XYZ file of C-alpha atoms in Angstrom:
197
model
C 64.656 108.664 116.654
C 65.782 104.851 116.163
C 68.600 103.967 118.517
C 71.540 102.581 116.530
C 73.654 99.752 118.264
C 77.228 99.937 117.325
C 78.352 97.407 114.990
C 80.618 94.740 115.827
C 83.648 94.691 113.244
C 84.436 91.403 113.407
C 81.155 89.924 112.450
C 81.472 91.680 109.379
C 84.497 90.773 107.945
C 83.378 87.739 105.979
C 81.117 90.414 104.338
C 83.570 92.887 103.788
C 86.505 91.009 103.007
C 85.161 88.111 102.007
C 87.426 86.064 105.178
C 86.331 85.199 108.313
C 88.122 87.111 111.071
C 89.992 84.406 111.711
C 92.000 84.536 108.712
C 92.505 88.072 108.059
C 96.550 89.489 108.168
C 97.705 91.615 111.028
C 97.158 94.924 108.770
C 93.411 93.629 108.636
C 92.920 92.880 111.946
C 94.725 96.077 113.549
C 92.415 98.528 110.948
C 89.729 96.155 112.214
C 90.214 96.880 115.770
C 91.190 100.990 115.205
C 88.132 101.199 113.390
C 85.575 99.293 115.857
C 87.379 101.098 118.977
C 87.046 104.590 116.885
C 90.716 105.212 116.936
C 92.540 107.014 114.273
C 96.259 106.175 112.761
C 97.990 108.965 114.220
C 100.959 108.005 114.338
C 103.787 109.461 111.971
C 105.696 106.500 110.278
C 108.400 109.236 109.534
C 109.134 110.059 113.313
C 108.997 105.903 113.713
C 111.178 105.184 111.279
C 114.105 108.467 111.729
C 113.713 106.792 115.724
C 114.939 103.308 114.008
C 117.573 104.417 111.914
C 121.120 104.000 113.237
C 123.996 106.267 113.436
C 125.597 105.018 109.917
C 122.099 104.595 108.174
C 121.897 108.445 109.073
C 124.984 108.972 107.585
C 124.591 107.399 104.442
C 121.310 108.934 103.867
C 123.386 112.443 104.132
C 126.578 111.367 101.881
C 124.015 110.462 99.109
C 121.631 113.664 99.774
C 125.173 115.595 99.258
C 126.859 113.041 96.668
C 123.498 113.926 94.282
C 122.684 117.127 94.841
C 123.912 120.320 92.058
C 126.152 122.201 94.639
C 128.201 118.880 94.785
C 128.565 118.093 91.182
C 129.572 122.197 90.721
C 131.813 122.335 93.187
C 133.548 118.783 92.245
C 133.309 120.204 88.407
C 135.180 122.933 89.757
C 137.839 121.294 92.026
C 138.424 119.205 88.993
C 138.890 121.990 86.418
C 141.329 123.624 89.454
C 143.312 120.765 89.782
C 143.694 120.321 85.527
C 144.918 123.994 85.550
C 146.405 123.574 88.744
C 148.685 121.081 87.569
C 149.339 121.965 83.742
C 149.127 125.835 83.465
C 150.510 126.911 87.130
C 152.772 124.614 88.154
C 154.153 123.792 84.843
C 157.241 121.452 84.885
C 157.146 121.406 88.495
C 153.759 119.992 89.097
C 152.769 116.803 91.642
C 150.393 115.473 89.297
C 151.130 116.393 85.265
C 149.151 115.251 82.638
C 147.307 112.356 82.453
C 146.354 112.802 86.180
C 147.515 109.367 87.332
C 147.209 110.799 91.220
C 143.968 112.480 90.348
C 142.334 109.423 88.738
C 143.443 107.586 91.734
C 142.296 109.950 94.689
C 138.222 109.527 92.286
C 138.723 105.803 92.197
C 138.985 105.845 95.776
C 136.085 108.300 96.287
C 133.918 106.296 93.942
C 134.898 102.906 95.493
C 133.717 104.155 98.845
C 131.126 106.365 97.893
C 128.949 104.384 95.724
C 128.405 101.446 98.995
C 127.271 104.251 100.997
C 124.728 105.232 98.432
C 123.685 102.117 97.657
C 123.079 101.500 101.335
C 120.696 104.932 101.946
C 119.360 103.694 98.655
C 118.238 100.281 100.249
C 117.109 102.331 103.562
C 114.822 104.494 100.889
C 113.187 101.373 99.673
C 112.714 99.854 103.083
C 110.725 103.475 104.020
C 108.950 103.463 101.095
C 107.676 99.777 101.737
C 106.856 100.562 105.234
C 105.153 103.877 103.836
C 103.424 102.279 101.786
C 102.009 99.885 104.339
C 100.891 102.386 106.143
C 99.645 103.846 103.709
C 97.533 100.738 102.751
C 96.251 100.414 106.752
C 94.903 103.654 106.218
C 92.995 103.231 103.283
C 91.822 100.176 104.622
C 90.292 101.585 107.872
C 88.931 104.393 105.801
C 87.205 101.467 103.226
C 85.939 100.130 106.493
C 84.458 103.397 108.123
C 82.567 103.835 105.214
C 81.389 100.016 104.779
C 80.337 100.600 108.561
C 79.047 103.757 107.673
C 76.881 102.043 105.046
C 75.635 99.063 106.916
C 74.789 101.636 109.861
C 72.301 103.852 106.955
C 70.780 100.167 105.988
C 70.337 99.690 109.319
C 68.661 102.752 109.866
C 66.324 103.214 106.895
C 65.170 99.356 107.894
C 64.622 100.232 111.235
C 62.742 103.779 109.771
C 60.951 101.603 107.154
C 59.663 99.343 109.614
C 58.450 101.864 111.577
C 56.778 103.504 108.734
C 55.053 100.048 107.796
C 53.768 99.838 111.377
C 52.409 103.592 111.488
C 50.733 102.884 108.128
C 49.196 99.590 109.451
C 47.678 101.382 112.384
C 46.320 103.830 110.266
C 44.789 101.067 107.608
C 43.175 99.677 111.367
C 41.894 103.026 112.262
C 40.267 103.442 108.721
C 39.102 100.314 108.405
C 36.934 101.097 111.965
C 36.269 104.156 110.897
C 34.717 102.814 107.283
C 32.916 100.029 109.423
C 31.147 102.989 111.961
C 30.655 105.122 108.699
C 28.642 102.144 106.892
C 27.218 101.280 109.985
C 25.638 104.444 110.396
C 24.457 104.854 106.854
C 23.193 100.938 107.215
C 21.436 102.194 110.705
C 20.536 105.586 109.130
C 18.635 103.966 106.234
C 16.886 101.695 108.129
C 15.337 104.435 109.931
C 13.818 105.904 106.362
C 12.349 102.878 106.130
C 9.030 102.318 107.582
């Protein structure tokens, strides 16, 4: 069996990537080095990035998870159809807040006014994970692009080295049949000499 030598990454980037190694970006270079060293991307860029997120980016993401989720909008829909009946049907003339709802209107403008910074905060957080996500994302495909280019260039590398060993059996064989055609004639060339007187 043909020995392989590993490959060396690095000297095939201009190939693969069409760059010397020089110039390739970080992402690049790190799938690069993963891949020649045989090391996987194991690490979760969820874990990485709930470990980065601070106190207040935490809460945001939760004020918009409950701000847009169907329990909140039925149970707002309902605090606002108990407040309208609230204040018109039970209380009557005696209500805090009769129709048109100045108190009410002011109490959402308020909620809105604060609520809609916080969500587009965990809204710019999203984004930022997706980017990073998709980075890594990218890294990976990349190292598996290069696994397989290595992959390939380690076949070629075989079926050369197997072809050349094929050529060299088949050239010792054309040697041994070509001495074994020149004994043959030779003794058919010695063989009819001795039928003739």
């Amino acid at each position: 069996m043909p020995r392989i030598t590993p490959l060396n990454y690095l000297d095939f980037a201009v190939r693969w990537f069409g760059r010397r190694a020089e110039e390739l970006g970080n992402v690049e270079r790190r799938a690069l080095a993963r891949a020649s060293k045989g090391q996987a991307l194991t690490e979760d860029p969820n874990r990485k990035l709930d470990e980065q997120t601070s106190l207040g980016g935490r809460l945001a993401d939760r004020v918009a998870e409950i701000g847009g989720s169907w329990t909140f909008v039925s149970c707002f829909g309902a605090f606002l159809l108990a407040w309208a009946a609230l204040n018109t049907e039970i209380l009557g003339k005696t209500a805090f807040d009769p129709y048109p709802y100045v108190f009410l209107n002011l109490v959402l403008s308020m909620l809105a006014a604060i609520q809609a910074p916080i969500i587009m905060m965990s809204q710019n957080r999203q984004s930022s994970k997706d980017r990073q996500m998709a980075s890594y994302d990218y890294e990976v495909n990349l190292k598996a692009e290069i696994e397989i280019m290595a992959l390939h260039e380690k076949i070629d590398a075989l079926r050369a080295e197997q072809l050349m060993t094929v050529i060299a059996q088949q050239q010792s064989q054309i040697e041994m049949l070509s001495r074994l055609l020149e004994r043959s004639e030779a003794r058919q060339d010695g063989g009819a000499r001795g039928l003739v007187p």
